[in-house]
Amino acid sequence: MGRSTSFISGMKVLHICMVVSAEASGAGSADDFETEYQNLFKKCISFLYAHPEYKLTFSFAGQYFAWLFKKHPEFITLLKELLARKQIELLGGGFYNPVFPLLLPMDRIGQIELYNTELSGAVGKRPRGMTVYGSVWDNTMVSSLANSGMEYVLLDSSLVPPEKRLALPLLVTEQGKSVTVLPVSRDCTPDGKQDAATYLAALKKQVAKRCKGNAAVQSDNRIVCIRLESARCKQLLESGWLESLFQAVQGAPGDMVLTTPQAFRKQCTTVVPAYLAPGISSDVAQWGRVAYAPTENKSSYPVTIYDFLALYRRNQALYNRVLYVSTLIANCHGDKIRKKQAREKLWQAQTGEAFVCNPEGIFATNAIRQNAYRALTEAEKIVRECMPKGKSFKESVTSYDYNADGNDEYICQMQSFDACISRVGASITELDIMHNTGNYADNLRRIATFDKVSDNYERGLFVEHLFSKEECKDYKKGLPTGSGIFSRVLFTQTAFDKKRNEIKLLGTGEFGALRQPVSLRKHYIINANGFTVQYILKNDSPIALKAQLLVESNFAQTDFSCADCNSYHVEAISKGEGQTIPAGKSPTSLGAVSYLQITDTSHDISFVYEPNEDADITCMPLFFRRPRGEGSVQLAGTTFVASLCWSVDLPAGGEMEKNINFTIITPKKRKSKKK
């Protein structure tokens, strides 16, 4: 078949664009980066240098490229030479691989520009096109990409309407701005099992099938973009398959060529106008219908990033914090240099892997999320330090719908910490200590599929339960129990005093088989170093109430040096004597406790509980497992649970009152106390 004979009506040449993708993990180490370099990119670039006729396109994560520039200048030198030959193309993107639709426009442009600057400084050439993490798309991105100088973007073909899949660029527009989209055909990714010639023949048939019946769109040139992730590229390179593919294309009669996106765009002027609905790459979107289970989307509506966040609450919680810090930075009118530093810390927290799983269903571990929370804390600290002249940081407690659940939350911005108090359970759902740590309330829930048991409430700090004696026994064994009285109740606000930092909430429920009506008045008084929490439990039934009132706090693990680390150390005073409580892998209980101190030894931060009346305590670590891909699971998070418990014996209409002083001790405060 000669070049003049087209195998698809109106087409003479099929351009094949192979894109090698390296998405560095935000939790990755320098050793991980070095392994990736030695195993793949060093070999890949050497191969290309020795074969000038072969073409590839590279998409590096910004963090990984910055590491390459610093540690392997010889690699950068080769990249520059290959770019000069027009043998390769380097794609841009957001420096920290963000989920772009979740960002404010200024952060979208800022992340892209940061990476553009990194690339142009290293190789002397700005990218014209870019990739998007997980192909998470929203048409509002068009203006941001165009304003960043991006001419085209590569997106997964699953986002493209079937009638528009014509192996041609798409033109998407928004408010007078436009960007070209090059669809990436994941179903065309080679597995190396077929020989190269057979693969190319099948590829031509696939393209012909897509274009059949679309005679209205004519073009001499069509393109297929194929994404090769690091592991796949390594396999194809080491087996010799990639070289066989290049040789097969060269030996073809002229109806196929290897290309790069920019080279193709210079040859092909045909574009297909299209609108792309918000969505995610289908191999990622399959995890957005049912939690932790791949599910085919049979509805007529695509899965969006917002559907994904609504399903995975810890991802949503991190996004809430990102929005909050974004607002703080946007409203900061002080030192411009520090404001820029704060924004760069914010960008670090916007890494896509903290919000969206990969195609194999591997989700962000606590380590990845805590790294993001830590960056956000550092950003907020910088904002606090760059107030306008004559102004200084002021503590505050405000109320608004922080997490977009339809109910107002209480946001406590104090000298030592930030906290979010939810009306659901009246618990603390976020606790960020300003001493450069993450969110201590970043807790998962147990799921029977992976953890053998399921929790029926969201874990936070100051979560209340009302148990029978038997239920309390099960609880102390680490078993889920109870009917969710108070832990799942939506509390109502009875009073809120911004000046005094006081919040009064009321929760009601029915206890036991007799469905006895009970109520709990919960009063938060927030100060610079913690909280005072007052409880008034009332028996609203006409008969006596016998139960156990339990106040539970869950502390997320912050030491990730090993999978099942437990950095918490527990000390208590029981019956006037100091004791150390084992914080290993099994529940431990102790009675008549007047003082409880839980210390995160990895950051030297202590949390002190001082109840007004002695309480029984139970401490235990909990381990959460999640999918690892191919049917396996991984340890995705650890929480340390500490609970205070009192016996309840109330007559009809009777009340009992308990108080807890909760103090946060950071290293700075610890030193000042010693002085």
XYZ file of C-alpha atoms in Angstrom:
675
model
C 0.000 0.000 0.000
C 1.629 3.255 -1.094
C 1.358 6.635 0.540
C -1.102 7.788 -2.121
C -3.530 4.960 -1.288
C -5.429 5.757 1.906
C -6.622 2.961 4.146
C -9.295 5.270 5.577
C -11.416 7.443 3.340
C -9.882 10.898 3.144
C -6.746 9.955 5.046
C -3.216 9.214 3.908
C -1.077 9.067 7.057
C -1.683 7.825 10.597
C 0.574 9.598 13.095
C 1.459 7.630 16.216
C 2.402 9.627 19.288
C 3.865 7.637 22.204
C 3.772 9.572 25.487
C 5.949 8.281 28.332
C 4.475 9.421 31.635
C 6.222 9.719 34.993
C 3.983 10.867 37.830
C 6.084 11.143 40.985
C 4.434 10.441 44.304
C 4.249 13.310 46.768
C 5.317 10.801 49.415
C 8.152 9.486 47.238
C 11.737 9.646 48.408
C 14.949 10.521 46.587
C 15.696 6.780 46.478
C 12.403 6.180 44.646
C 13.267 8.883 42.140
C 16.742 7.437 41.596
C 15.347 3.948 41.039
C 12.921 5.318 38.452
C 15.752 7.128 36.699
C 18.161 4.187 36.604
C 15.523 1.606 35.627
C 13.805 3.576 32.917
C 14.718 7.109 31.921
C 18.476 6.679 31.724
C 17.989 3.675 29.425
C 15.226 5.362 27.465
C 17.173 8.527 26.727
C 20.286 6.546 25.790
C 18.212 4.482 23.382
C 16.758 7.604 21.734
C 20.148 9.260 21.483
C 21.480 6.244 19.614
C 18.443 6.091 17.271
C 17.766 9.593 15.884
C 14.851 8.403 13.747
C 12.736 7.335 16.752
C 10.422 9.850 18.437
C 8.880 9.987 21.895
C 7.042 12.494 24.031
C 7.718 12.824 27.763
C 5.405 13.955 30.548
C 7.262 14.369 33.842
C 5.750 15.381 37.149
C 7.153 18.759 38.143
C 8.723 17.464 41.351
C 10.425 14.648 39.469
C 11.760 16.927 36.734
C 13.131 19.360 39.342
C 14.907 16.429 40.996
C 16.359 15.306 37.643
C 17.612 18.829 36.956
C 19.372 18.910 40.319
C 20.745 15.359 40.489
C 21.334 14.385 36.860
C 22.441 17.367 34.765
C 23.820 14.937 32.177
C 20.247 13.757 31.548
C 19.084 17.339 31.034
C 21.938 17.920 28.571
C 20.755 14.949 26.501
C 17.163 16.182 26.652
C 18.259 19.532 25.247
C 20.079 17.854 22.374
C 17.107 15.624 21.573
C 14.819 18.649 21.664
C 17.126 20.445 19.244
C 16.819 17.419 16.922
C 13.006 17.677 17.285
C 13.150 14.029 18.246
C 11.279 14.458 21.524
C 8.751 16.812 23.074
C 8.374 17.718 26.753
C 4.847 18.326 27.952
C 3.993 20.731 30.738
C 1.251 20.701 33.359
C 0.757 21.660 36.974
C 4.025 21.453 38.897
C 2.510 19.357 41.706
C 0.155 17.351 39.462
C -2.990 18.986 40.845
C -6.644 18.231 40.158
C -7.211 21.419 38.179
C -11.018 21.806 38.509
C -10.601 21.959 42.303
C -8.255 24.957 42.119
C -8.961 28.658 41.977
C -7.994 30.127 38.555
C -4.967 31.910 40.052
C -3.676 28.591 41.425
C -4.260 26.804 38.124
C -2.248 29.405 36.254
C 0.357 29.590 39.012
C 1.012 25.839 39.019
C 1.305 25.738 35.225
C 3.582 28.754 35.132
C 5.785 27.316 37.885
C 6.391 24.195 35.790
C 6.800 26.209 32.581
C 9.515 28.223 34.290
C 11.221 25.045 35.539
C 11.210 23.467 32.070
C 12.289 26.546 30.142
C 15.051 27.251 32.652
C 16.382 23.707 32.289
C 16.087 23.097 28.534
C 15.571 26.587 27.139
C 12.130 25.923 25.715
C 8.624 26.430 27.092
C 6.091 23.654 26.546
C 3.174 24.253 24.192
C 1.036 21.400 25.493
C 0.325 19.685 28.803
C -1.252 16.750 30.576
C -3.887 16.753 33.314
C -3.762 14.458 36.353
C -6.282 11.629 35.934
C -7.762 13.552 32.973
C -9.955 15.314 35.538
C -11.651 17.852 33.315
C -14.033 20.775 33.534
C -14.628 23.194 30.669
C -13.909 26.155 32.959
C -10.262 25.110 32.662
C -10.099 26.388 29.074
C -9.556 30.022 30.074
C -6.880 29.106 32.616
C -4.968 26.959 30.117
C -5.198 29.574 27.380
C -4.070 32.331 29.758
C -1.103 30.143 30.708
C 0.044 29.944 27.088
C -1.013 26.305 26.701
C -2.145 25.558 23.147
C -3.228 21.959 23.630
C -3.924 19.398 26.335
C -3.899 15.595 26.283
C -7.040 13.994 27.783
C -8.269 10.435 28.028
C -10.488 9.497 25.090
C -13.220 8.277 27.469
C -14.128 11.955 28.023
C -14.789 12.422 24.312
C -18.301 11.748 22.918
C -18.185 8.618 20.689
C -19.208 10.567 17.581
C -16.211 12.880 18.078
C -13.594 10.120 18.338
C -12.204 10.616 14.858
C -8.448 10.433 15.561
C -8.321 14.183 15.149
C -7.705 17.115 17.499
C -10.753 18.630 19.179
C -11.310 22.337 19.680
C -12.966 23.268 22.983
C -13.971 26.829 23.805
C -15.065 28.795 26.858
C -15.942 32.509 26.976
C -14.012 33.353 23.831
C -10.899 31.313 24.741
C -10.014 28.017 23.054
C -7.690 25.065 23.566
C -7.015 22.021 21.412
C -7.552 18.581 22.948
C -5.604 15.541 21.769
C -7.425 12.397 22.938
C -5.259 9.671 24.481
C -6.488 6.237 23.405
C -5.990 4.001 26.414
C -7.535 1.023 24.590
C -4.638 1.239 22.127
C -1.915 0.832 24.754
C 0.345 -2.101 23.746
C 0.888 -4.951 26.199
C 3.929 -6.342 24.399
C 2.290 -9.744 23.798
C 1.562 -9.121 20.131
C 4.457 -8.643 17.750
C 4.840 -5.055 16.582
C 3.583 -5.611 13.046
C 0.405 -7.322 14.251
C -0.148 -4.524 16.765
C 0.143 -1.856 14.055
C -2.290 -3.697 11.788
C -4.822 -3.889 14.640
C -4.263 -0.209 15.390
C -5.086 0.770 11.819
C -8.292 -1.273 11.945
C -9.294 0.410 15.193
C -8.836 3.874 13.743
C -10.692 2.885 10.583
C -13.621 1.632 12.670
C -13.802 4.889 14.620
C -13.795 7.037 11.490
C -16.246 4.907 9.510
C -19.411 6.777 8.641
C -17.905 10.218 9.271
C -17.181 11.223 5.709
C -18.056 14.827 6.527
C -14.752 15.210 8.382
C -11.903 14.759 5.927
C -8.185 14.948 6.690
C -4.997 13.629 5.160
C -3.577 13.172 8.649
C -4.951 11.420 11.721
C -3.338 10.843 15.088
C -3.387 8.253 17.841
C -1.888 9.294 21.163
C -0.810 6.403 23.376
C 0.191 6.880 27.006
C 2.874 4.602 28.417
C 3.155 4.654 32.188
C 6.602 4.097 33.642
C 6.177 0.388 34.381
C 4.723 -0.378 30.948
C 7.404 1.600 29.119
C 10.133 -0.178 31.092
C 8.656 -3.559 30.149
C 8.402 -2.687 26.446
C 11.880 -1.173 26.368
C 13.647 -4.059 28.119
C 11.871 -6.717 26.052
C 12.932 -5.016 22.821
C 9.305 -4.571 21.789
C 9.554 -0.781 21.597
C 12.500 -1.022 19.206
C 10.564 -3.549 17.134
C 7.673 -1.110 16.941
C 9.902 1.689 15.684
C 11.411 -0.641 13.077
C 7.965 -1.824 11.976
C 6.787 1.758 11.487
C 9.932 2.560 9.489
C 9.399 -0.524 7.361
C 5.752 0.316 6.700
C 4.806 1.530 3.193
C 4.488 5.153 4.335
C 0.975 5.320 5.742
C 2.251 5.499 9.353
C 4.802 7.724 11.074
C 5.993 8.323 14.605
C 5.410 11.878 15.756
C 5.121 14.298 18.659
C 2.001 16.386 19.404
C 3.520 19.669 18.277
C 4.917 18.178 15.061
C 1.500 16.734 14.207
C -0.303 20.015 14.845
C 1.966 21.736 12.305
C 0.975 19.189 9.660
C -2.723 18.820 10.464
C -4.952 21.885 10.355
C -8.221 19.973 10.746
C -9.900 20.238 14.150
C -13.284 19.005 15.347
C -15.296 21.493 17.463
C -16.533 19.772 20.615
C -17.798 20.262 24.142
C -16.347 17.954 26.784
C -18.548 17.452 29.819
C -16.910 17.418 33.270
C -15.449 14.002 33.963
C -12.521 11.763 34.871
C -10.584 9.146 32.936
C -12.849 6.082 32.870
C -10.269 3.792 34.473
C -10.253 6.130 37.493
C -13.961 6.982 37.350
C -14.832 3.304 37.846
C -13.885 3.830 41.524
C -16.252 6.791 41.854
C -19.590 4.955 41.969
C -19.176 2.520 44.879
C -16.542 3.050 47.582
C -13.397 0.970 46.967
C -15.096 -1.255 44.382
C -14.642 -0.916 40.600
C -18.108 -0.384 39.131
C -19.191 0.187 35.560
C -20.979 3.486 35.022
C -24.257 2.472 33.358
C -25.888 5.857 33.809
C -25.924 8.547 31.152
C -24.022 10.906 33.447
C -20.227 10.904 33.764
C -18.517 10.603 37.152
C -17.092 13.974 38.147
C -14.421 14.888 40.674
C -17.189 16.145 42.977
C -18.906 12.732 42.903
C -15.553 11.223 43.781
C -14.997 13.522 46.745
C -18.534 12.986 48.051
C -17.850 9.235 48.124
C -14.469 9.450 49.872
C -14.866 11.721 52.888
C -11.195 11.992 53.824
C -10.429 13.319 50.347
C -13.312 15.773 50.713
C -12.044 16.849 54.152
C -8.623 17.659 52.699
C -10.256 19.625 49.901
C -12.212 21.638 52.498
C -8.931 22.570 54.158
C -7.370 23.485 50.787
C -10.281 25.828 50.047
C -10.002 27.396 53.492
C -6.282 28.117 53.166
C -6.791 29.321 49.562
C -9.266 31.873 50.906
C -6.862 32.980 53.644
C -4.116 33.576 51.092
C -6.430 35.334 48.629
C -7.589 37.706 51.384
C -4.071 38.385 52.669
C -2.912 41.930 51.854
C 0.422 41.980 53.649
C 3.992 41.104 52.647
C 3.881 40.051 48.961
C 6.985 37.876 49.177
C 5.611 35.896 52.102
C 2.233 35.664 50.415
C 3.953 34.083 47.415
C 5.721 31.625 49.739
C 2.381 30.735 51.316
C 0.828 30.128 47.907
C 3.667 27.796 46.896
C 3.059 25.781 50.086
C -0.610 25.647 49.130
C 0.334 24.279 45.711
C 2.307 21.474 47.339
C -0.863 20.390 49.138
C -2.862 20.284 45.905
C -1.159 17.133 44.590
C -3.692 15.040 42.683
C -2.789 11.728 44.322
C -4.227 13.021 47.619
C -7.669 13.406 46.029
C -7.985 10.792 43.281
C -6.941 7.139 43.213
C -4.945 5.617 40.375
C -6.509 3.265 37.779
C -5.702 0.199 39.934
C -7.732 1.650 42.811
C -4.736 2.537 44.987
C -5.856 5.427 47.170
C -3.929 8.026 49.104
C -2.528 6.722 52.365
C -2.541 8.751 55.556
C 1.077 9.678 54.802
C 0.151 11.421 51.546
C -2.763 13.302 53.099
C -0.754 14.294 56.176
C 2.011 15.668 53.935
C -0.643 17.825 52.286
C -2.089 18.942 55.624
C 1.396 19.818 56.849
C 2.003 22.023 53.798
C -1.329 23.764 54.411
C -0.404 24.416 58.039
C 2.889 25.940 56.939
C 1.013 28.106 54.421
C -1.336 29.385 57.103
C 1.549 30.151 59.457
C 3.162 32.270 56.751
C -0.134 34.120 56.158
C -0.392 34.865 59.869
C 3.109 36.331 59.813
C 2.573 38.635 56.828
C -0.297 40.737 58.129
C -0.383 44.404 56.985
C 1.618 46.881 59.041
C -0.082 47.720 62.314
C -2.184 44.547 62.324
C -1.578 41.169 63.921
C -3.237 37.789 63.997
C -6.414 37.621 66.074
C -7.996 34.442 67.359
C -11.543 33.801 66.199
C -14.391 31.314 66.115
C -16.686 31.635 63.095
C -19.639 29.648 61.807
C -20.445 28.745 58.189
C -20.924 25.700 55.986
C -17.254 24.732 55.878
C -17.684 21.289 54.313
C -20.674 21.992 52.026
C -22.980 19.489 53.768
C -25.855 21.939 54.238
C -25.084 22.531 57.941
C -22.910 25.202 59.506
C -19.658 24.127 61.156
C -17.599 26.075 63.691
C -14.108 27.079 62.587
C -11.717 27.814 65.429
C -8.622 29.732 64.361
C -6.521 29.913 67.530
C -2.912 30.706 68.314
C -1.849 27.061 68.656
C -4.278 25.302 66.360
C -7.119 25.316 63.860
C -10.169 23.149 64.498
C -13.479 22.387 62.834
C -16.417 21.392 65.043
C -19.211 19.625 63.170
C -22.834 19.621 64.237
C -22.989 15.949 63.267
C -21.973 14.317 66.541
C -20.860 17.769 67.791
C -17.338 16.398 67.358
C -14.031 17.898 66.246
C -13.537 16.709 62.668
C -10.324 18.622 62.011
C -7.458 19.550 64.330
C -4.402 21.171 62.744
C -1.620 22.072 65.175
C 0.378 25.116 64.107
C 3.627 23.355 65.062
C 4.081 22.172 61.422
C 2.081 18.975 61.751
C -0.874 17.526 59.907
C -4.509 16.985 60.813
C -4.832 14.852 63.950
C -8.502 14.213 63.138
C -7.744 12.700 59.705
C -9.315 9.338 60.547
C -10.698 6.629 58.319
C -13.591 4.320 59.183
C -13.335 0.559 59.334
C -14.994 -1.266 56.431
C -15.895 -4.947 56.781
C -14.615 -5.801 53.287
C -11.079 -4.889 54.334
C -11.108 -4.593 58.144
C -13.550 -7.435 59.040
C -15.837 -4.978 60.875
C -17.569 -1.720 59.952
C -17.893 1.467 61.987
C -21.257 3.225 61.946
C -20.001 6.762 62.642
C -17.291 9.192 61.575
C -14.242 9.142 63.834
C -13.138 12.473 65.287
C -12.273 13.991 68.657
C -14.875 14.343 71.423
C -17.309 11.843 69.931
C -19.916 10.749 72.496
C -21.573 7.367 72.901
C -24.286 6.136 75.250
C -23.815 2.395 75.741
C -25.351 -0.365 77.778
C -22.898 -2.318 79.929
C -22.738 -5.121 77.358
C -22.144 -2.665 74.526
C -19.401 -1.007 76.548
C -17.676 -4.375 76.993
C -17.703 -4.916 73.229
C -16.380 -1.408 72.677
C -13.421 -2.036 74.993
C -12.548 -5.057 72.852
C -12.318 -2.839 69.779
C -15.633 -4.037 68.321
C -18.157 -1.670 66.716
C -21.276 -1.423 68.843
C -24.179 0.794 69.876
C -26.958 2.434 67.921
C -25.162 5.709 67.224
C -26.769 7.762 70.000
C -24.968 11.119 69.957
C -22.134 9.868 67.682
C -24.408 10.187 64.621
C -26.941 12.714 65.887
C -27.249 16.132 64.225
C -26.941 18.543 67.145
C -28.827 21.845 67.161
C -27.270 25.131 68.183
C -28.724 26.646 71.353
C -26.192 29.473 71.696
C -23.092 30.815 69.937
C -20.997 33.640 71.391
C -18.204 34.749 69.022
C -16.687 37.147 71.541
C -16.347 34.533 74.280
C -15.568 31.665 71.843
C -18.418 29.600 73.256
C -20.628 27.104 71.444
C -23.675 25.407 72.991
C -25.220 22.433 71.223
C -28.053 20.008 71.969
C -28.413 16.409 70.813
C -31.324 14.067 71.435
C -31.950 10.365 70.942
C -33.584 7.206 72.239
C -31.677 4.655 74.302
C -32.030 0.883 74.506
C -34.869 -1.513 73.786
C -37.257 0.673 75.781
C -36.381 3.649 73.566
C -35.881 5.967 76.495
C -35.627 9.606 75.357
C -32.320 11.190 76.367
C -30.609 14.492 75.612
C -27.047 15.768 75.777
C -26.162 19.437 76.132
C -22.598 20.018 74.987
C -20.808 23.287 75.697
C -17.476 24.129 74.041
C -15.320 26.947 75.423
C -12.358 27.455 73.090
C -9.095 29.018 74.265
C -5.618 29.578 72.810
C -4.345 26.186 74.000
C -7.364 23.907 73.730
C -10.934 23.463 74.881
C -13.107 23.101 77.926
C -16.009 20.786 77.145
C -19.041 20.591 79.452
C -21.615 17.795 79.217
C -25.088 17.717 80.741
C -26.814 14.383 80.133
C -30.535 14.299 80.912
C -32.887 11.355 81.247
C -36.057 12.612 79.564
C -37.894 9.307 80.106
C -40.341 8.450 82.945
C -38.144 5.552 84.124
C -34.588 5.297 85.496
C -31.674 5.298 83.055
C -28.682 3.027 83.553
C -25.947 3.311 80.943
C -22.332 4.256 80.191
C -21.420 7.694 78.842
C -18.251 7.509 76.798
C -16.234 10.369 75.247
C -13.986 9.130 72.438
C -11.079 10.859 70.712
C -9.275 9.476 67.674
C -5.737 10.643 66.862
C -4.429 10.003 63.361
C -0.947 8.554 63.081
C 1.810 11.005 62.102
C 4.808 8.649 62.046
C 5.097 6.840 58.710
C 8.530 5.272 59.074
C 6.819 1.867 58.912
C 3.357 0.683 57.961
C 2.069 -0.092 61.470
C 3.964 2.531 63.478
C 2.435 3.858 66.662
C 4.127 7.033 67.840
C 1.723 7.650 70.725
C 2.848 7.407 74.333
C 0.210 7.430 77.092
C 0.567 8.456 80.725
C -2.184 8.689 83.341
C -2.775 9.372 87.009
C -5.025 6.749 88.572
C -5.898 6.858 92.269
C -3.152 9.411 92.792
C -0.395 7.346 91.152
C 1.268 7.929 87.804
C 1.107 5.072 85.301
C 2.238 4.409 81.756
C -0.383 2.734 79.601
C 0.742 0.338 76.838
C -0.071 1.789 73.437
C 0.675 -1.334 71.414
C -1.668 -3.377 69.275
C -4.441 -4.314 71.725
C -6.998 -2.376 73.832
C -5.990 -1.374 77.375
C -8.300 -0.078 80.125
C -7.645 1.677 83.436
C -10.037 2.901 86.146
C -10.325 6.006 88.338
C -8.223 8.272 86.082
C -7.949 11.971 86.997
C -5.333 12.946 84.393
C -4.553 11.557 80.921
C -1.699 12.685 78.662
C -1.314 11.379 75.115
C 1.977 12.347 73.469
C 2.802 12.163 69.782
C 6.478 11.317 70.235
C 7.287 11.918 66.555
C 6.496 15.647 66.998
C 6.693 16.039 70.792
C 3.110 17.292 71.001
C 0.925 16.293 73.962
C -2.836 16.259 74.428
C -3.949 16.449 78.047
C -7.390 15.453 79.403
C -8.366 16.577 82.893
C -11.905 15.463 83.802
C -13.644 17.094 86.759
C -14.495 13.595 88.033
C -12.419 10.422 87.771
C -13.166 8.373 84.671
C -12.380 4.926 83.376
C -10.266 5.067 80.209
C -9.735 2.768 77.247
C -6.875 3.150 74.763
C -6.317 1.188 71.570
C -4.763 1.523 68.125
C -6.950 0.822 65.090
C -5.612 -0.229 61.694
C -7.361 0.552 58.424
C -6.783 -1.411 55.233
C -7.653 -0.424 51.697
C -7.202 -1.823 48.142
C -3.692 -2.204 46.797
C -4.638 -3.393 43.327
C -5.132 -6.876 41.857
C -7.200 -8.036 44.843
C -4.599 -7.232 47.511
C -4.888 -4.721 50.340
C -2.483 -2.361 52.083
C -2.347 -0.767 55.511
C -3.627 2.690 54.607
C -3.851 4.356 57.994
C -3.611 4.023 61.761
C -5.588 5.778 64.466
C -4.981 5.862 68.214
C -8.215 5.824 70.219
C -8.524 7.216 73.748
C -11.894 7.193 75.556
C -13.107 8.439 78.924
C -16.108 6.642 80.437
C -18.515 7.282 83.321
C -21.367 5.183 84.679
C -24.831 6.722 84.313
C -27.571 6.093 86.881
C -30.269 8.729 86.517
C -33.824 8.778 87.809
C -36.681 9.963 85.611
C -35.990 13.562 84.620
C -32.547 13.459 86.274
C -29.343 15.102 84.998
C -25.604 14.541 85.361
C -22.791 16.957 84.528
C -19.203 16.212 83.441
C -16.406 18.550 82.389
C -13.144 17.925 80.534
C -10.282 20.384 80.195
C -8.377 19.578 77.007
C -4.938 21.183 76.589
C -2.524 21.054 73.664
C 1.151 21.253 74.674
C 3.623 22.011 71.880
C 7.442 21.955 72.214
C 7.598 25.740 72.508
C 5.128 25.760 75.377
C 6.871 22.830 77.005
C 10.170 24.774 77.059
C 8.532 27.884 78.484
C 6.940 25.817 81.249
C 10.320 24.360 82.178
C 11.776 27.864 82.427
